[in-house]
Amino acid sequence: QQQVKQSPQSLIVQKGGISIINCAYENTAFDYFPWYQQFPGKGPALLIAIRPDVSEKKEGRFTISFNKSAKQFSLHIMDSQPGDSATYFCAASQTSGSRLTFGEGTQLTVNP
Amino acid sequence: DTEVTQTPKHLVMGMTNKKSLKCEQHMGHRAMYWYKQKAKKPPELMFVYSYEKLSINESVPSRFSPECPNSSLLNLHLHALQPEDSALYLCASSLEGGLSDTQYFGPGTRLTVL
């Protein structure tokens, strides 16, 4: 019930391409969905987040799409760059607590 | 400034040692967190402090002992650790620990237990 399932585990994209990472959740009480980006040797950094009252949120090259009925959300990275190579974690939390439930992570490699 | 600092960056300790990890933030945040992260895995929540009081303990073994001396500092005291406790230990902070609070992570302490 508390799980967030993330796919794919790893992703290789050419420079300029679109990277797509998907997450699915079971707990309908989740209502905050952030994405974190983590570079090797660094802590995770918030990239973008969405609430269920909107179906899409865009910040620069990064877009979250949210499908409440399917309990799925995804991260799209447009015009992917080698500097985007990192591990991406989706996460979810609910109003009543401060716990973040993380997905298993996606290691993105953008080839030049 | 959205910086969370952690010291030391790396720590190697034996199973009989006692050591401490330190975390500091000056963003006025009142919620602070300890996470453990194994290689290629997501962070796992260990402890949450809210307004300097321990609010969440995720059934962490007693060989890990958190302490929040004041609203800017968070310590994790380590004693009699096991090799499987080797991991990246991350500290994070957020405004008040509520739903919409962004958690800001530090760079972590890479811990190796011999």
Short mmCIF file of C-alpha atoms in Angstrom, two decimals:
data_model
loop_
_atom_site.label_atom_id
_atom_site.label_comp_id
_atom_site.label_asym_id
_atom_site.label_seq_id
_atom_site.Cartn_x
_atom_site.Cartn_y
_atom_site.Cartn_z
CA GLN A 1 0.00 0.00 0.00
CA GLN A 2 2.91 2.31 0.72
CA GLN A 3 4.95 1.39 -2.33
CA VAL A 4 5.84 3.57 -5.26
CA LYS A 5 6.91 1.58 -8.29
CA GLN A 6 9.34 3.27 -10.67
CA SER A 7 10.45 2.27 -14.14
CA PRO A 8 12.72 1.86 -15.95
CA GLN A 9 15.61 1.02 -13.66
CA SER A 10 18.04 2.48 -16.16
CA LEU A 11 17.66 4.60 -19.27
CA ILE A 12 20.07 5.62 -22.00
CA VAL A 13 19.10 8.55 -24.21
CA GLN A 14 20.91 10.45 -26.91
CA LYS A 15 21.57 14.14 -26.47
CA GLY A 16 18.53 16.12 -27.55
CA GLY A 17 16.16 13.23 -26.99
CA ILE A 18 13.27 12.89 -24.56
CA SER A 19 13.76 10.97 -21.33
CA ILE A 20 10.62 9.49 -19.77
CA ILE A 21 10.47 7.94 -16.30
CA ASN A 22 7.26 6.46 -14.93
CA CYS A 23 5.95 5.90 -11.43
CA ALA A 24 2.84 4.20 -10.08
CA TYR A 25 1.40 4.20 -6.59
CA GLU A 26 -1.27 2.34 -4.68
CA ASN A 27 -2.04 4.51 -1.68
CA THR A 28 -4.84 6.90 -2.63
CA ALA A 29 -4.00 9.04 0.39
CA PHE A 30 -0.83 10.23 -1.32
CA ASP A 31 -1.29 13.78 -2.50
CA TYR A 32 2.16 15.23 -3.02
CA PHE A 33 4.49 13.85 -5.67
CA PRO A 34 8.05 15.23 -5.90
CA TRP A 35 10.87 14.17 -8.15
CA TYR A 36 14.43 14.22 -6.87
CA GLN A 37 17.65 14.26 -8.90
CA GLN A 38 20.80 12.81 -7.40
CA PHE A 39 24.31 13.09 -8.80
CA PRO A 40 27.03 10.70 -7.63
CA GLY A 41 28.43 11.73 -4.27
CA LYS A 42 25.66 14.25 -3.67
CA GLY A 43 22.39 14.27 -1.79
CA PRO A 44 19.10 14.24 -3.66
CA ALA A 45 17.83 17.63 -4.82
CA LEU A 46 14.20 18.49 -5.48
CA LEU A 47 13.62 18.85 -9.20
CA ILE A 48 9.90 19.40 -9.53
CA ALA A 49 6.75 18.43 -7.65
CA ILE A 50 3.04 18.13 -8.36
CA ARG A 51 -0.25 17.89 -6.48
CA PRO A 52 -3.19 15.79 -7.77
CA ASP A 53 -5.30 18.84 -8.54
CA VAL A 54 -3.32 19.45 -11.74
CA SER A 55 -2.57 17.01 -14.54
CA GLU A 56 0.68 18.56 -15.69
CA LYS A 57 3.40 20.85 -14.41
CA LYS A 58 6.27 22.19 -16.44
CA GLU A 59 9.48 23.81 -15.30
CA GLY A 60 11.92 24.49 -18.10
CA ARG A 61 12.80 21.20 -19.79
CA PHE A 62 11.18 19.14 -17.02
CA THR A 63 7.50 18.19 -17.05
CA ILE A 64 5.48 16.04 -14.66
CA SER A 65 2.36 14.41 -16.05
CA PHE A 66 -0.13 13.13 -13.49
CA ASN A 67 -2.98 10.66 -14.03
CA LYS A 68 -5.01 10.44 -10.85
CA SER A 69 -7.43 7.76 -12.05
CA ALA A 70 -4.57 5.49 -13.10
CA LYS A 71 -2.51 6.40 -10.03
CA GLN A 72 0.47 7.11 -12.23
CA PHE A 73 2.81 10.02 -12.76
CA SER A 74 5.77 10.52 -15.01
CA LEU A 75 8.75 12.79 -15.55
CA HIS A 76 9.60 13.97 -19.04
CA ILE A 77 12.96 15.59 -19.73
CA MET A 78 12.91 17.37 -23.05
CA ASP A 79 16.09 18.04 -25.04
CA SER A 80 18.05 15.80 -22.68
CA GLN A 81 21.64 16.87 -22.05
CA PRO A 82 24.71 14.96 -20.81
CA GLY A 83 24.52 17.11 -17.66
CA ASP A 84 21.14 15.50 -16.92
CA SER A 85 22.89 12.17 -16.36
CA ALA A 86 21.98 11.29 -12.79
CA THR A 87 19.70 9.07 -10.75
CA TYR A 88 16.09 10.21 -10.57
CA PHE A 89 13.75 9.25 -7.75
CA CYS A 90 10.03 9.77 -7.75
CA ALA A 91 8.40 10.03 -4.35
CA ALA A 92 5.02 10.44 -2.72
CA SER A 93 3.73 11.61 0.60
CA GLN A 94 0.40 12.26 2.25
CA THR A 95 -1.04 15.20 4.10
CA SER A 96 -0.94 13.61 7.50
CA GLY A 97 2.74 12.89 7.65
CA SER A 98 6.17 13.98 6.59
CA ARG A 99 7.29 10.61 5.27
CA LEU A 100 8.43 10.50 1.69
CA THR A 101 7.95 7.11 0.02
CA PHE A 102 10.56 6.86 -2.70
CA GLY A 103 10.56 4.84 -5.89
CA GLU A 104 13.55 2.61 -6.55
CA GLY A 105 15.26 5.14 -8.80
CA THR A 106 16.17 5.42 -12.47
CA GLN A 107 19.75 5.84 -13.57
CA LEU A 108 19.68 8.13 -16.60
CA THR A 109 22.61 8.35 -18.98
CA VAL A 110 22.51 10.94 -21.74
CA ASN A 111 25.09 10.23 -24.42
CA PRO A 112 26.70 13.18 -26.20
CA ASP B 1 20.72 29.92 1.09
CA THR B 2 19.27 26.41 0.79
CA GLU B 3 22.27 24.56 2.13
CA VAL B 4 22.41 21.66 4.51
CA THR B 5 25.95 20.83 5.58
CA GLN B 6 27.17 17.50 6.89
CA THR B 7 30.42 16.48 8.52
CA PRO B 8 32.47 14.46 8.08
CA LYS B 9 32.23 13.65 4.37
CA HIS B 10 33.75 10.24 4.90
CA LEU B 11 34.05 8.12 8.02
CA VAL B 12 35.66 4.75 8.57
CA MET B 13 35.06 3.09 11.90
CA GLY B 14 35.49 -0.24 13.59
CA MET B 15 32.63 -2.15 15.14
CA THR B 16 33.68 -1.12 18.65
CA ASN B 17 34.10 2.59 17.93
CA LYS B 18 31.83 5.44 18.92
CA LYS B 19 31.48 8.24 16.42
CA SER B 20 29.05 11.02 15.58
CA LEU B 21 27.71 12.50 12.38
CA LYS B 22 26.79 16.16 12.33
CA CYS B 23 24.29 18.12 10.28
CA GLU B 24 23.64 21.85 10.24
CA GLN B 25 21.21 24.18 8.49
CA HIS B 26 20.63 27.90 8.80
CA MET B 27 17.43 28.18 6.82
CA GLY B 28 15.22 28.47 9.89
CA HIS B 29 13.79 25.02 9.23
CA ARG B 30 12.11 23.32 12.17
CA ALA B 31 12.03 19.76 10.82
CA MET B 32 15.20 17.72 10.35
CA TYR B 33 15.64 14.19 9.08
CA TRP B 34 18.18 11.38 8.98
CA TYR B 35 18.13 8.99 6.05
CA LYS B 36 20.27 5.98 5.18
CA GLN B 37 21.03 5.26 1.54
CA LYS B 38 22.61 2.11 0.18
CA ALA B 39 24.21 2.07 -3.26
CA LYS B 40 21.71 2.22 -6.11
CA LYS B 41 18.80 2.39 -3.65
CA PRO B 42 16.50 5.20 -2.56
CA PRO B 43 16.98 6.94 0.78
CA GLU B 44 15.38 5.19 3.74
CA LEU B 45 13.97 7.37 6.48
CA MET B 46 15.48 6.77 9.92
CA PHE B 47 14.43 9.66 12.17
CA VAL B 48 12.45 12.89 12.02
CA TYR B 49 12.78 15.77 14.45
CA SER B 50 10.08 18.39 14.52
CA TYR B 51 10.66 21.49 16.62
CA GLU B 52 13.61 19.72 18.25
CA LYS B 53 11.50 16.78 19.38
CA LEU B 54 11.81 13.29 17.95
CA SER B 55 8.59 12.71 16.04
CA ILE B 56 9.40 9.65 13.94
CA ASN B 57 11.71 6.71 14.65
CA GLU B 58 11.44 4.15 11.89
CA SER B 59 12.31 1.24 14.22
CA VAL B 60 16.01 2.00 13.89
CA PRO B 61 18.38 -0.17 15.99
CA SER B 62 19.55 1.47 19.21
CA ARG B 63 23.14 1.53 17.98
CA PHE B 64 21.99 4.66 16.13
CA SER B 65 21.12 7.48 18.52
CA PRO B 66 19.87 10.82 17.18
CA GLU B 67 20.15 14.12 18.97
CA CYS B 68 18.85 17.58 18.15
CA PRO B 69 20.70 20.08 20.37
CA ASN B 70 18.96 23.07 18.80
CA SER B 71 16.89 24.00 15.78
CA SER B 72 19.94 24.27 13.51
CA LEU B 73 21.85 21.15 14.50
CA LEU B 74 21.23 17.44 14.21
CA ASN B 75 23.60 14.72 15.33
CA LEU B 76 23.61 10.98 14.81
CA HIS B 77 25.63 9.07 17.40
CA LEU B 78 26.97 5.73 16.29
CA HIS B 79 28.06 2.87 18.54
CA ALA B 80 28.80 -0.80 17.98
CA LEU B 81 27.84 -0.67 14.32
CA GLN B 82 27.86 -3.64 11.99
CA PRO B 83 29.47 -3.85 8.54
CA GLU B 84 25.98 -3.84 6.99
CA ASP B 85 25.48 -0.35 8.40
CA SER B 86 27.97 0.94 5.83
CA ALA B 87 26.04 3.41 3.68
CA LEU B 88 25.59 7.06 2.78
CA TYR B 89 23.88 8.87 5.65
CA LEU B 90 21.87 11.84 4.52
CA CYS B 91 20.52 14.68 6.57
CA ALA B 92 17.62 16.77 5.33
CA SER B 93 15.58 19.67 6.60
CA SER B 94 12.25 21.25 5.77
CA LEU B 95 10.31 24.26 6.94
CA GLU B 96 8.00 22.54 9.41
CA GLY B 97 7.69 18.92 8.27
CA GLY B 98 4.34 19.43 6.62
CA LEU B 99 3.02 18.09 3.34
CA SER B 100 4.13 20.83 1.03
CA ASP B 101 7.48 21.39 2.66
CA THR B 102 10.38 20.71 0.37
CA GLN B 103 13.01 18.55 1.96
CA TYR B 104 16.52 19.88 1.33
CA PHE B 105 19.20 17.23 1.52
CA GLY B 106 22.82 17.57 2.53
CA PRO B 107 25.63 15.87 0.58
CA GLY B 108 25.79 12.99 3.03
CA THR B 109 28.43 11.20 5.07
CA ARG B 110 29.88 8.10 3.45
CA LEU B 111 30.23 5.63 6.35
CA THR B 112 32.30 2.46 6.18
CA VAL B 113 32.19 0.01 9.08
CA LEU B 114 35.05 -2.45 9.17
#
